[in-house]
Amino acid sequence: MLDECRKAWPSGGGKAVRDGYKDVYPNKLESIHGDDIHFWYGSKEAFVAKPQAKYLLTLCPGAHIEVFPKMNHGQLLIDHPDEVARRIKSIALPSQPYPSG
């Protein structure tokens, strides 16, 4: 993906890169379905994640978007795995419990 960004940059800078990401991710976002969708991202990765979240909300207006201040991509998971596990468990449907351990 980084190589694709490098190719797109000369033709329009940041806007070209963002547009490139938007072209890649719609199919993935459009495949998301459900009644309780949570999209988490760090404020330091907003370049790509913010437009993705905005687009996801057009597809699933009830999606829950949460931005973690001062965090990079995946930093919450790497630095705070217990918090991630607690959050996932708290939103898991009772009929579909996550395995313990």
mmCIF file of C-alpha atoms in Angstrom:
data_model
loop_
_atom_site.group_PDB
_atom_site.id
_atom_site.type_symbol
_atom_site.label_atom_id
_atom_site.label_comp_id
_atom_site.label_asym_id
_atom_site.label_seq_id
_atom_site.Cartn_x
_atom_site.Cartn_y
_atom_site.Cartn_z
ATOM 1 C CA MET A 1 0.000 0.000 0.000
ATOM 2 C CA LEU A 2 2.869 2.366 0.763
ATOM 3 C CA ASP A 3 4.179 1.926 -2.781
ATOM 4 C CA GLU A 4 0.755 2.891 -4.127
ATOM 5 C CA CYS A 5 0.787 6.024 -1.952
ATOM 6 C CA ARG A 6 4.195 6.974 -3.320
ATOM 7 C CA LYS A 7 2.888 6.602 -6.864
ATOM 8 C CA ALA A 8 -0.197 8.726 -6.150
ATOM 9 C CA TRP A 9 1.572 11.568 -4.279
ATOM 10 C CA PRO A 10 3.114 13.342 -7.314
ATOM 11 C CA SER A 11 -0.266 13.626 -9.016
ATOM 12 C CA GLY A 12 -1.975 15.515 -6.225
ATOM 13 C CA GLY A 13 -0.275 15.220 -2.859
ATOM 14 C CA GLY A 14 -2.301 14.268 0.183
ATOM 15 C CA LYS A 15 -5.610 14.505 -1.649
ATOM 16 C CA ALA A 16 -4.433 11.980 -4.246
ATOM 17 C CA VAL A 17 -3.329 9.581 -1.513
ATOM 18 C CA ARG A 18 -6.625 9.955 0.378
ATOM 19 C CA ASP A 19 -8.578 9.401 -2.829
ATOM 20 C CA GLY A 20 -6.487 6.294 -3.486
ATOM 21 C CA TYR A 21 -7.324 4.918 -0.063
ATOM 22 C CA LYS A 22 -10.984 5.656 -0.641
ATOM 23 C CA ASP A 23 -10.829 3.639 -3.864
ATOM 24 C CA VAL A 24 -9.282 0.653 -2.063
ATOM 25 C CA TYR A 25 -11.415 0.524 1.067
ATOM 26 C CA PRO A 26 -15.050 0.976 -0.067
ATOM 27 C CA ASN A 27 -15.390 -2.703 -0.979
ATOM 28 C CA LYS A 28 -14.133 -3.726 2.448
ATOM 29 C CA LEU A 29 -16.363 -1.213 4.227
ATOM 30 C CA GLU A 30 -19.371 -2.130 2.112
ATOM 31 C CA SER A 31 -18.979 -5.761 3.175
ATOM 32 C CA ILE A 32 -19.527 -4.839 6.845
ATOM 33 C CA HIS A 33 -22.984 -5.641 8.141
ATOM 34 C CA GLY A 34 -24.544 -5.860 11.572
ATOM 35 C CA ASP A 35 -26.592 -4.124 14.193
ATOM 36 C CA ASP A 36 -23.746 -3.139 16.522
ATOM 37 C CA ILE A 37 -20.685 -1.945 14.573
ATOM 38 C CA HIS A 38 -17.749 -0.346 16.401
ATOM 39 C CA PHE A 39 -14.961 1.458 14.521
ATOM 40 C CA TRP A 40 -11.983 2.491 16.635
ATOM 41 C CA TYR A 41 -8.983 4.494 15.493
ATOM 42 C CA GLY A 42 -6.216 6.672 16.883
ATOM 43 C CA SER A 43 -6.157 10.407 16.307
ATOM 44 C CA LYS A 44 -2.641 10.108 14.815
ATOM 45 C CA GLU A 45 -3.954 7.853 12.019
ATOM 46 C CA ALA A 46 -6.827 10.155 11.079
ATOM 47 C CA PHE A 47 -5.383 10.757 7.593
ATOM 48 C CA VAL A 48 -6.927 7.483 6.416
ATOM 49 C CA ALA A 49 -9.172 6.361 9.256
ATOM 50 C CA LYS A 50 -11.251 9.545 9.499
ATOM 51 C CA PRO A 51 -12.511 9.352 5.879
ATOM 52 C CA GLN A 52 -13.112 5.617 6.346
ATOM 53 C CA ALA A 53 -15.197 6.250 9.463
ATOM 54 C CA LYS A 54 -17.144 8.986 7.684
ATOM 55 C CA TYR A 55 -17.874 6.635 4.772
ATOM 56 C CA LEU A 56 -18.820 3.794 7.125
ATOM 57 C CA LEU A 57 -21.378 6.104 8.740
ATOM 58 C CA THR A 58 -22.994 6.699 5.344
ATOM 59 C CA LEU A 59 -23.346 2.911 4.989
ATOM 60 C CA CYS A 60 -24.244 2.178 8.619
ATOM 61 C CA PRO A 61 -25.540 5.339 10.324
ATOM 62 C CA GLY A 62 -25.792 3.554 13.672
ATOM 63 C CA ALA A 63 -22.109 2.597 13.768
ATOM 64 C CA HIS A 64 -20.214 3.624 16.895
ATOM 65 C CA ILE A 65 -17.071 5.590 16.053
ATOM 66 C CA GLU A 66 -14.474 6.144 18.768
ATOM 67 C CA VAL A 67 -11.252 8.103 18.340
ATOM 68 C CA PHE A 68 -8.427 7.463 20.799
ATOM 69 C CA PRO A 69 -6.417 10.651 21.417
ATOM 70 C CA LYS A 70 -2.673 10.659 20.717
ATOM 71 C CA MET A 71 -2.649 7.072 19.421
ATOM 72 C CA ASN A 72 -1.285 5.644 16.190
ATOM 73 C CA HIS A 73 -2.629 2.751 14.152
ATOM 74 C CA GLY A 74 -3.042 -0.318 16.374
ATOM 75 C CA GLN A 75 -1.463 1.379 19.385
ATOM 76 C CA LEU A 76 -4.452 0.721 21.672
ATOM 77 C CA LEU A 77 -4.231 -2.986 20.893
ATOM 78 C CA ILE A 78 -0.460 -3.141 21.368
ATOM 79 C CA ASP A 79 -0.158 -0.911 24.439
ATOM 80 C CA HIS A 80 -3.445 -1.745 26.175
ATOM 81 C CA PRO A 81 -4.537 -5.287 25.224
ATOM 82 C CA ASP A 82 -6.441 -5.776 28.496
ATOM 83 C CA GLU A 83 -8.513 -2.654 27.770
ATOM 84 C CA VAL A 84 -9.246 -3.881 24.246
ATOM 85 C CA ALA A 85 -10.327 -7.277 25.605
ATOM 86 C CA ARG A 86 -12.542 -5.602 28.235
ATOM 87 C CA ARG A 87 -14.203 -3.440 25.588
ATOM 88 C CA ILE A 88 -14.804 -6.368 23.263
ATOM 89 C CA LYS A 89 -16.291 -8.432 26.082
ATOM 90 C CA SER A 90 -18.544 -5.536 27.117
ATOM 91 C CA ILE A 91 -20.069 -5.275 23.630
ATOM 92 C CA ALA A 92 -20.246 -9.016 22.874
ATOM 93 C CA LEU A 93 -23.761 -10.288 22.383
ATOM 94 C CA PRO A 94 -24.897 -12.606 25.229
ATOM 95 C CA SER A 95 -25.927 -15.220 22.645
ATOM 96 C CA GLN A 96 -22.424 -15.149 21.134
ATOM 97 C CA PRO A 97 -19.987 -15.057 24.063
ATOM 98 C CA TYR A 98 -16.286 -14.851 23.402
ATOM 99 C CA PRO A 99 -14.207 -17.744 24.728
ATOM 100 C CA SER A 100 -12.493 -17.012 28.014
ATOM 101 C CA GLY A 101 -8.754 -17.151 28.344
#
